[in-house]
mmCIF file of C-alpha atoms in Angstrom:
data_model
loop_
_atom_site.group_PDB
_atom_site.id
_atom_site.type_symbol
_atom_site.label_atom_id
_atom_site.label_comp_id
_atom_site.label_asym_id
_atom_site.label_seq_id
_atom_site.Cartn_x
_atom_site.Cartn_y
_atom_site.Cartn_z
ATOM 1 C CA MET A 1 123.541 121.429 39.338
ATOM 2 C CA THR A 2 127.162 121.265 38.243
ATOM 3 C CA ALA A 3 128.647 118.213 36.575
ATOM 4 C CA ILE A 4 130.153 117.143 39.894
ATOM 5 C CA GLY A 5 126.712 117.234 41.499
ATOM 6 C CA LYS A 6 127.112 120.275 43.704
ATOM 7 C CA ILE A 7 124.162 122.608 44.252
ATOM 8 C CA ARG A 8 124.971 126.031 42.816
ATOM 9 C CA VAL A 9 123.816 128.631 45.347
ATOM 10 C CA ALA A 10 123.335 132.386 45.010
ATOM 11 C CA VAL A 11 122.888 134.674 48.008
ATOM 12 C CA ASN A 12 120.958 137.883 47.335
ATOM 13 C CA GLY A 13 121.568 140.360 50.155
ATOM 14 C CA TYR A 14 124.760 140.332 52.204
ATOM 15 C CA GLY A 15 123.610 141.625 55.565
ATOM 16 C CA VAL A 16 123.267 139.996 58.988
ATOM 17 C CA ILE A 17 121.765 136.759 57.642
ATOM 18 C CA GLY A 18 123.222 136.821 54.129
ATOM 19 C CA LYS A 19 126.855 136.871 55.191
ATOM 20 C CA ARG A 20 126.277 133.986 57.593
ATOM 21 C CA VAL A 21 124.422 131.968 54.958
ATOM 22 C CA ALA A 22 127.195 132.570 52.408
ATOM 23 C CA ALA A 23 129.859 131.436 54.873
ATOM 24 C CA ALA A 24 127.855 128.318 55.767
ATOM 25 C CA VAL A 25 127.235 127.424 52.111
ATOM 26 C CA ALA A 26 130.975 127.697 51.451
ATOM 27 C CA LEU A 27 131.581 124.999 54.099
ATOM 28 C CA GLN A 28 129.294 122.395 52.474
ATOM 29 C CA ASP A 29 130.864 119.713 50.292
ATOM 30 C CA ASP A 30 127.683 119.341 48.237
ATOM 31 C CA MET A 31 127.227 123.059 47.521
ATOM 32 C CA GLU A 32 129.034 125.759 45.562
ATOM 33 C CA LEU A 33 128.618 129.429 46.431
ATOM 34 C CA VAL A 34 128.354 130.982 42.968
ATOM 35 C CA GLY A 35 128.340 134.493 44.365
ATOM 36 C CA ILE A 36 126.559 137.167 46.336
ATOM 37 C CA ALA A 37 124.484 140.153 45.238
ATOM 38 C CA ASP A 38 123.935 143.400 47.101
ATOM 39 C CA VAL A 39 123.225 147.094 46.667
ATOM 40 C CA GLY A 40 126.013 148.241 48.978
ATOM 41 C CA ALA A 41 129.620 149.194 48.367
ATOM 42 C CA ASP A 42 130.793 149.544 51.963
ATOM 43 C CA TRP A 43 133.128 147.574 54.230
ATOM 44 C CA ARG A 44 130.940 144.464 54.082
ATOM 45 C CA MET A 45 131.515 144.110 50.346
ATOM 46 C CA ARG A 46 135.244 144.580 50.837
ATOM 47 C CA VAL A 47 135.324 141.800 53.412
ATOM 48 C CA ALA A 48 133.279 139.535 51.122
ATOM 49 C CA ALA A 49 135.671 140.178 48.249
ATOM 50 C CA GLY A 50 138.570 139.373 50.558
ATOM 51 C CA LYS A 51 136.987 135.995 51.225
ATOM 52 C CA GLY A 52 136.943 135.292 47.505
ATOM 53 C CA PHE A 53 133.176 135.650 47.069
ATOM 54 C CA ALA A 54 132.142 136.821 43.593
ATOM 55 C CA LEU A 55 130.349 140.174 43.948
ATOM 56 C CA HIS A 56 127.284 140.919 41.843
ATOM 57 C CA ALA A 57 125.460 144.228 41.704
ATOM 58 C CA ALA A 58 121.761 143.986 42.456
ATOM 59 C CA THR A 59 121.080 147.272 40.606
ATOM 60 C CA THR A 60 122.756 149.478 38.006
ATOM 61 C CA ASP A 61 123.474 152.102 40.664
ATOM 62 C CA ALA A 62 125.080 149.452 42.862
ATOM 63 C CA ALA A 63 127.360 148.390 40.016
ATOM 64 C CA ALA A 64 128.548 151.977 39.571
ATOM 65 C CA ALA A 65 129.094 152.433 43.313
ATOM 66 C CA MET A 66 131.090 149.193 43.610
ATOM 67 C CA SER A 67 133.260 150.060 40.635
ATOM 68 C CA LYS A 68 133.845 153.567 41.966
ATOM 69 C CA VAL A 69 135.427 152.250 45.170
ATOM 70 C CA GLY A 70 137.537 149.701 43.318
ATOM 71 C CA LEU A 71 135.488 146.569 43.909
ATOM 72 C CA LYS A 72 135.556 144.002 41.117
ATOM 73 C CA VAL A 73 132.011 143.375 39.915
ATOM 74 C CA ALA A 74 131.496 139.873 38.549
ATOM 75 C CA GLY A 75 128.150 140.708 36.981
ATOM 76 C CA THR A 76 124.550 141.582 37.630
ATOM 77 C CA LEU A 77 121.973 139.841 39.795
ATOM 78 C CA ASP A 78 120.527 138.334 36.616
ATOM 79 C CA ASP A 79 123.957 136.930 35.740
ATOM 80 C CA LEU A 80 124.186 135.364 39.189
ATOM 81 C CA LEU A 81 120.723 133.824 38.955
ATOM 82 C CA ALA A 82 121.475 132.404 35.507
ATOM 83 C CA ALA A 83 124.475 130.518 36.917
ATOM 84 C CA SER A 84 122.688 129.150 40.003
ATOM 85 C CA ASP A 85 120.259 126.378 40.967
ATOM 86 C CA VAL A 86 118.943 128.054 44.133
ATOM 87 C CA VAL A 87 118.883 131.621 45.390
ATOM 88 C CA VAL A 88 118.670 132.424 49.089
ATOM 89 C CA ASP A 89 117.059 135.833 49.384
ATOM 90 C CA CYS A 90 118.383 137.645 52.464
ATOM 91 C CA THR A 91 117.291 141.122 51.468
ATOM 92 C CA PRO A 92 115.485 143.354 53.989
ATOM 93 C CA LYS A 93 111.919 142.662 55.051
ATOM 94 C CA ARG A 94 109.318 142.721 52.253
ATOM 95 C CA ILE A 95 111.903 143.311 49.494
ATOM 96 C CA ALA A 96 112.178 139.583 48.902
ATOM 97 C CA ALA A 97 108.472 139.407 48.108
ATOM 98 C CA LYS A 98 109.124 141.831 45.256
ATOM 99 C CA ASN A 99 111.967 139.643 43.976
ATOM 100 C CA VAL A 100 109.815 136.527 43.793
ATOM 101 C CA GLU A 101 108.363 137.309 40.350
ATOM 102 C CA ARG A 102 111.906 137.613 39.010
ATOM 103 C CA TYR A 103 112.851 134.233 40.441
ATOM 104 C CA ARG A 104 109.721 132.544 39.153
ATOM 105 C CA LYS A 105 110.230 133.905 35.620
ATOM 106 C CA ARG A 106 113.725 132.443 35.616
ATOM 107 C CA GLY A 107 112.527 129.108 36.963
ATOM 108 C CA ILE A 108 115.072 129.192 39.773
ATOM 109 C CA LYS A 109 114.296 127.679 43.152
ATOM 110 C CA PHE A 110 114.316 130.234 45.963
ATOM 111 C CA ILE A 111 114.292 130.622 49.729
ATOM 112 C CA VAL A 112 113.028 133.688 51.569
ATOM 113 C CA GLN A 113 113.427 134.555 55.231
ATOM 114 C CA GLY A 114 110.932 134.861 58.074
ATOM 115 C CA GLY A 115 110.235 138.555 57.547
ATOM 116 C CA GLU A 116 108.120 137.596 54.537
ATOM 117 C CA LYS A 117 104.589 136.214 54.708
ATOM 118 C CA HIS A 118 103.916 132.481 54.526
ATOM 119 C CA GLU A 119 101.817 133.132 51.412
ATOM 120 C CA VAL A 120 104.907 134.278 49.469
ATOM 121 C CA THR A 121 106.016 130.648 49.080
ATOM 122 C CA GLY A 122 103.093 128.647 50.477
ATOM 123 C CA HIS A 123 105.525 126.649 52.617
ATOM 124 C CA SER A 124 107.348 127.409 55.877
ATOM 125 C CA PHE A 125 110.487 125.550 56.903
ATOM 126 C CA VAL A 126 112.061 124.181 60.055
ATOM 127 C CA ALA A 127 114.158 121.107 59.290
ATOM 128 C CA GLU A 128 112.911 118.885 62.111
ATOM 129 C CA ALA A 129 109.268 119.592 61.304
ATOM 130 C CA SER A 130 108.802 120.272 57.596
ATOM 131 C CA TYR A 131 111.846 119.033 55.630
ATOM 132 C CA ALA A 132 109.882 116.203 53.993
ATOM 133 C CA THR A 133 107.161 118.506 52.646
ATOM 134 C CA ALA A 134 109.786 120.863 51.158
ATOM 135 C CA ILE A 135 111.493 118.204 49.031
ATOM 136 C CA GLY A 136 111.345 119.154 45.355
ATOM 137 C CA ARG A 137 109.357 122.357 45.907
ATOM 138 C CA ASP A 138 110.164 125.500 43.943
ATOM 139 C CA ALA A 139 110.344 127.653 47.082
ATOM 140 C CA THR A 140 110.132 127.786 50.850
ATOM 141 C CA ARG A 141 110.340 130.318 53.659
ATOM 142 C CA VAL A 142 112.781 129.748 56.519
ATOM 143 C CA VAL A 143 110.776 131.118 59.427
ATOM 144 C CA SER A 144 112.026 133.777 61.842
ATOM 145 C CA CYS A 145 114.514 133.201 64.633
ATOM 146 C CA ASN A 146 111.818 133.099 67.326
ATOM 147 C CA THR A 147 109.532 130.838 65.320
ATOM 148 C CA THR A 148 112.445 128.495 64.572
ATOM 149 C CA ALA A 149 113.169 128.154 68.290
ATOM 150 C CA ILE A 150 109.493 127.584 69.102
ATOM 151 C CA VAL A 151 109.099 124.853 66.497
ATOM 152 C CA ARG A 152 112.375 123.138 67.446
ATOM 153 C CA THR A 153 111.533 122.879 71.131
ATOM 154 C CA LEU A 154 107.855 121.998 70.743
ATOM 155 C CA THR A 155 108.666 119.437 68.039
ATOM 156 C CA ALA A 156 111.080 117.703 70.428
ATOM 157 C CA LEU A 157 108.291 117.434 73.007
ATOM 158 C CA LYS A 158 105.809 116.363 70.336
ATOM 159 C CA HIS A 159 108.074 113.584 69.045
ATOM 160 C CA ALA A 160 108.395 112.321 72.622
ATOM 161 C CA GLY A 161 104.604 112.191 72.932
ATOM 162 C CA LEU A 162 104.627 114.826 75.676
ATOM 163 C CA LEU A 163 103.153 117.939 74.054
ATOM 164 C CA LEU A 164 99.508 118.916 74.573
ATOM 165 C CA ARG A 165 99.510 122.718 74.499
ATOM 166 C CA ALA A 166 102.079 125.492 74.941
ATOM 167 C CA ARG A 167 101.960 129.132 76.058
ATOM 168 C CA GLY A 168 105.016 131.338 75.768
ATOM 169 C CA THR A 169 106.217 134.847 76.611
ATOM 170 C CA LEU A 170 108.954 136.278 74.394
ATOM 171 C CA LEU A 171 111.353 139.033 75.468
ATOM 172 C CA ARG A 172 112.546 140.328 72.131
ATOM 173 C CA ARG A 173 115.800 142.175 71.532
ATOM 174 C CA ALA A 174 115.223 145.676 70.203
ATOM 175 C CA THR A 175 117.464 145.574 67.105
ATOM 176 C CA ASP A 176 120.441 143.783 65.615
ATOM 177 C CA PRO A 177 123.684 144.554 67.505
ATOM 178 C CA TRP A 178 125.480 146.048 64.508
ATOM 179 C CA GLU A 179 122.638 148.540 63.963
ATOM 180 C CA SER A 180 122.120 149.530 67.597
ATOM 181 C CA HIS A 181 123.648 152.967 66.957
ATOM 182 C CA LEU A 182 120.862 153.687 64.450
ATOM 183 C CA GLY A 183 117.758 152.860 66.430
ATOM 184 C CA GLY A 184 116.085 150.674 68.977
ATOM 185 C CA ILE A 185 114.564 151.514 72.348
ATOM 186 C CA MET A 186 115.998 152.735 75.653
ATOM 187 C CA ASN A 187 114.558 152.912 79.147
ATOM 188 C CA THR A 188 111.235 151.365 78.186
ATOM 189 C CA LEU A 189 109.461 148.135 77.222
ATOM 190 C CA VAL A 190 107.224 147.893 74.165
ATOM 191 C CA PRO A 191 104.476 145.227 74.254
ATOM 192 C CA GLU A 192 103.446 143.675 70.973
ATOM 193 C CA PRO A 193 99.940 145.157 70.535
ATOM 194 C CA GLU A 194 98.014 141.897 70.134
ATOM 195 C CA ILE A 195 97.689 138.561 71.911
ATOM 196 C CA PRO A 196 98.614 136.153 70.466
ATOM 197 C CA SER A 197 101.753 137.733 69.079
ATOM 198 C CA HIS A 198 102.585 136.720 65.518
ATOM 199 C CA GLN A 199 105.067 133.965 66.424
ATOM 200 C CA GLY A 200 102.431 131.453 67.554
ATOM 201 C CA PRO A 201 100.395 131.582 64.325
ATOM 202 C CA ASP A 202 103.696 131.535 62.413
ATOM 203 C CA ALA A 203 104.710 128.307 64.164
ATOM 204 C CA ARG A 204 101.447 126.785 62.991
ATOM 205 C CA SER A 205 102.393 127.656 59.402
ATOM 206 C CA VAL A 206 105.122 125.033 59.862
ATOM 207 C CA ASP A 207 103.045 122.551 61.889
ATOM 208 C CA PRO A 208 99.285 123.276 61.912
ATOM 209 C CA ALA A 209 98.775 120.740 64.709
ATOM 210 C CA LEU A 210 100.632 122.821 67.296
ATOM 211 C CA ASP A 211 98.432 124.268 70.058
ATOM 212 C CA VAL A 212 100.572 127.305 70.838
ATOM 213 C CA VAL A 213 99.903 130.877 71.984
ATOM 214 C CA THR A 214 102.600 133.532 72.325
ATOM 215 C CA MET A 215 102.913 136.967 73.907
ATOM 216 C CA ALA A 216 105.827 139.267 73.172
ATOM 217 C CA VAL A 217 107.495 142.413 74.474
ATOM 218 C CA LYS A 218 110.413 144.337 72.976
ATOM 219 C CA VAL A 219 113.205 145.026 75.491
ATOM 220 C CA PRO A 220 116.137 147.497 75.427
ATOM 221 C CA GLU A 221 118.991 145.113 74.586
ATOM 222 C CA THR A 222 120.463 143.714 71.382
ATOM 223 C CA LEU A 223 122.227 140.444 72.260
ATOM 224 C CA ALA A 224 119.446 137.880 71.769
ATOM 225 C CA HIS A 225 115.863 136.929 72.574
ATOM 226 C CA LEU A 226 114.717 135.215 75.788
ATOM 227 C CA HIS A 227 111.655 132.930 75.921
ATOM 228 C CA TYR A 228 109.675 131.661 78.918
ATOM 229 C CA TRP A 229 107.304 128.748 78.347
ATOM 230 C CA SER A 230 104.488 127.014 80.186
ATOM 231 C CA VAL A 231 103.515 123.714 78.593
ATOM 232 C CA GLN A 232 100.756 121.286 79.470
ATOM 233 C CA LEU A 233 102.033 117.766 78.904
ATOM 234 C CA THR A 234 99.999 114.820 77.725
ATOM 235 C CA ARG A 235 100.728 113.061 81.042
ATOM 236 C CA PRO A 236 102.576 113.599 84.311
ATOM 237 C CA ALA A 237 106.290 113.252 83.607
ATOM 238 C CA ALA A 238 109.625 113.304 85.345
ATOM 239 C CA LYS A 239 112.086 116.100 84.678
ATOM 240 C CA GLU A 240 114.477 113.600 83.129
ATOM 241 C CA ASP A 241 111.778 112.543 80.631
ATOM 242 C CA VAL A 242 111.528 116.124 79.426
ATOM 243 C CA LEU A 243 115.290 116.619 79.297
ATOM 244 C CA ASP A 244 115.628 113.421 77.268
ATOM 245 C CA ALA A 245 113.090 114.824 74.801
ATOM 246 C CA PHE A 246 115.155 117.980 74.390
ATOM 247 C CA ARG A 247 118.384 115.964 74.179
ATOM 248 C CA SER A 248 116.950 114.177 71.148
ATOM 249 C CA SER A 249 117.577 117.335 69.099
ATOM 250 C CA ALA A 250 121.201 118.300 68.430
ATOM 251 C CA ARG A 251 119.935 121.834 67.795
ATOM 252 C CA ILE A 252 118.801 122.267 71.387
ATOM 253 C CA ALA A 253 121.783 122.831 73.706
ATOM 254 C CA LEU A 254 121.097 122.236 77.388
ATOM 255 C CA ILE A 255 123.004 124.823 79.401
ATOM 256 C CA ARG A 256 123.197 125.338 83.153
ATOM 257 C CA MET A 257 122.988 128.266 85.526
ATOM 258 C CA ASP A 258 125.277 126.460 87.960
ATOM 259 C CA ALA A 259 127.986 126.393 85.278
ATOM 260 C CA GLY A 260 128.016 130.205 85.309
ATOM 261 C CA LEU A 261 125.828 130.614 82.236
ATOM 262 C CA THR A 262 123.487 132.950 84.067
ATOM 263 C CA ALA A 263 122.662 135.534 81.379
ATOM 264 C CA LEU A 264 122.584 136.091 77.634
ATOM 265 C CA ASN A 265 125.984 137.755 77.555
ATOM 266 C CA THR A 266 127.678 134.799 79.252
ATOM 267 C CA VAL A 267 126.332 132.399 76.645
ATOM 268 C CA LYS A 268 127.538 134.693 73.843
ATOM 269 C CA GLU A 269 130.948 134.850 75.520
ATOM 270 C CA LEU A 270 131.025 131.052 75.572
ATOM 271 C CA MET A 271 130.364 130.995 71.831
ATOM 272 C CA ALA A 272 133.336 133.326 71.347
ATOM 273 C CA ASP A 273 135.534 131.110 73.514
ATOM 274 C CA LEU A 274 134.480 128.089 71.454
ATOM 275 C CA GLY A 275 135.632 129.880 68.296
ATOM 276 C CA ARG A 276 132.232 130.242 66.688
ATOM 277 C CA PRO A 277 132.306 132.813 63.842
ATOM 278 C CA HIS A 278 130.495 136.009 64.892
ATOM 279 C CA ASP A 279 129.932 134.290 68.300
ATOM 280 C CA ASN A 280 127.115 132.413 66.537
ATOM 281 C CA LEU A 281 124.738 130.360 68.694
ATOM 282 C CA TYR A 282 123.052 128.077 66.162
ATOM 283 C CA GLU A 283 121.279 126.054 68.848
ATOM 284 C CA VAL A 284 118.431 126.920 71.177
ATOM 285 C CA ALA A 285 120.251 127.379 74.511
ATOM 286 C CA LEU A 286 117.850 125.966 77.109
ATOM 287 C CA TRP A 287 118.551 126.121 80.869
ATOM 288 C CA ALA A 288 118.363 122.522 82.121
ATOM 289 C CA ASP A 289 118.703 123.330 85.821
ATOM 290 C CA MET A 290 115.980 125.993 85.649
ATOM 291 C CA LEU A 291 113.496 123.635 83.995
ATOM 292 C CA LYS A 292 110.648 122.571 86.298
ATOM 293 C CA VAL A 293 107.986 119.868 86.009
ATOM 294 C CA GLU A 294 104.898 119.826 88.248
ATOM 295 C CA GLY A 295 102.764 116.811 87.363
ATOM 296 C CA ASP A 296 101.673 117.435 83.781
ATOM 297 C CA GLU A 297 102.889 121.064 83.729
ATOM 298 C CA LEU A 298 106.295 122.019 82.335
ATOM 299 C CA PHE A 299 108.102 125.357 82.747
ATOM 300 C CA TYR A 300 111.365 126.311 81.017
ATOM 301 C CA ALA A 301 113.322 129.159 79.462
ATOM 302 C CA TYR A 302 115.805 129.487 76.631
ATOM 303 C CA MET A 303 117.903 131.924 74.631
ATOM 304 C CA VAL A 304 117.594 132.559 70.875
ATOM 305 C CA ASP A 305 120.414 134.092 68.797
ATOM 306 C CA ASN A 306 118.454 136.126 66.269
ATOM 307 C CA GLN A 307 121.443 136.377 63.925
ATOM 308 C CA ALA A 308 122.433 132.712 63.795
ATOM 309 C CA ILE A 309 119.666 130.223 64.599
ATOM 310 C CA VAL A 310 118.201 130.180 61.067
ATOM 311 C CA ILE A 311 121.541 129.491 59.346
ATOM 312 C CA PRO A 312 121.503 125.673 59.677
ATOM 313 C CA GLU A 313 117.817 125.648 58.687
ATOM 314 C CA THR A 314 118.651 127.571 55.512
ATOM 315 C CA ILE A 315 121.340 125.072 54.541
ATOM 316 C CA ASP A 316 118.889 122.201 55.044
ATOM 317 C CA ALA A 317 116.238 124.061 53.046
ATOM 318 C CA ILE A 318 118.621 124.253 50.077
ATOM 319 C CA ARG A 319 119.037 120.476 50.138
ATOM 320 C CA ALA A 320 115.301 119.891 50.516
ATOM 321 C CA LEU A 321 114.310 122.061 47.543
ATOM 322 C CA THR A 322 116.862 120.447 45.254
ATOM 323 C CA GLY A 323 116.143 116.943 46.561
ATOM 324 C CA ILE A 324 119.840 116.144 46.824
ATOM 325 C CA LEU A 325 119.125 114.491 50.188
ATOM 326 C CA GLY A 326 115.727 112.980 50.896
ATOM 327 C CA SER A 327 116.079 112.763 54.670
ATOM 328 C CA ALA A 328 115.979 115.570 57.218
ATOM 329 C CA ARG A 329 118.161 113.520 59.540
ATOM 330 C CA GLU A 330 120.833 113.044 56.860
ATOM 331 C CA SER A 331 120.871 116.711 55.833
ATOM 332 C CA MET A 332 120.917 117.963 59.420
ATOM 333 C CA ALA A 333 123.843 115.680 60.267
ATOM 334 C CA LYS A 334 125.886 117.120 57.374
ATOM 335 C CA THR A 335 124.981 120.700 58.271
ATOM 336 C CA ASP A 336 125.613 120.214 61.980
ATOM 337 C CA ALA A 337 129.023 118.658 61.360
ATOM 338 C CA THR A 338 130.197 121.631 59.286
ATOM 339 C CA LEU A 339 128.928 124.212 61.790
ATOM 340 C CA GLY A 340 130.039 122.393 64.947
ATOM 341 C CA ILE A 341 126.503 121.828 66.204
ATOM 342 C CA GLY A 342 126.124 119.028 68.721
ATOM 343 C CA LEU A 343 129.823 118.913 69.574
ATOM 344 C CA VAL A 344 129.778 121.425 72.417
ATOM 345 C CA THR A 345 127.191 120.011 74.803
ATOM 346 C CA GLU A 346 129.662 119.360 77.598
ATOM 347 C CA ALA A 347 131.239 122.802 77.173
ATOM 348 C CA LEU A 348 127.779 124.350 77.290
ATOM 349 C CA GLY A 349 127.248 122.929 80.754
ATOM 350 C CA GLU A 350 125.223 119.715 80.271
ATOM 351 C CA PRO A 351 126.813 116.914 82.303
ATOM 352 C CA ALA A 352 128.210 114.079 80.200
#
């Protein structure tokens, strides 16, 4: 860490997740964004340079390409790692696993994303469930957007003593919005070929005690994911008991159909109206007025922003690895304050 006690953070990969992580790191008063590394030399690098981020070339070819288009190259990826305490690897799926040996040789702490296997780090991270076990570790994996949402919601029920077992169906967006011109699916639905789908076992990599089974289908849209859940509770409960459990987490936003938030696009439009960068929905947006309790059975649905939900978790993971804050609650409060999480409940449709 620097003399003033800030965590020096490198971001390797400046794509959908990387640019959001870099922006979030820059907002933290206990972190310093040392720079970003990438292989590209396109408009994204120009925007990053305009924000004052130090650009590092991940490869020799990338350095030449950046220089050719007039981008100032601050150094190599190795230079960036040498000046940092933690690297957040946001490179495409499976590439991070190849970078791990490099990080380990340098003795730098590192975070990978949910596209990598749990075995890459031996630890999977969601702040409300596994912050304590990440403290002081060399590495962790921030799980995928869908797994993050699953663990957040089920952990809220678990902490309230309500969770027995959970079964969920995931409607998964086909591709990231900015890449929808390159691929995806149209006029069809693509079931994940196995039951359970991978998200349930992945959730258990964070909390092995979860009794959870998931099924998933890829759908022809790019805005976000939609989950439907059937949960057996530990006892018959009132709807308000369940809502109170979800209210206990600032990262679950209770929204309402009767407020006009009737579809994924309306929730994204609300994020834009609230001034969120990139229309980011960091919370799980769960429909309170749709939620139904029948004795000890609970049914609910929520929306997951695949581009944004893991950003606050990544910031908390940085603090956990470095041990700068020993409490999940304390770290989450700092992160949430900088990102505006927990301040928009009334605007999202939950009555005061």
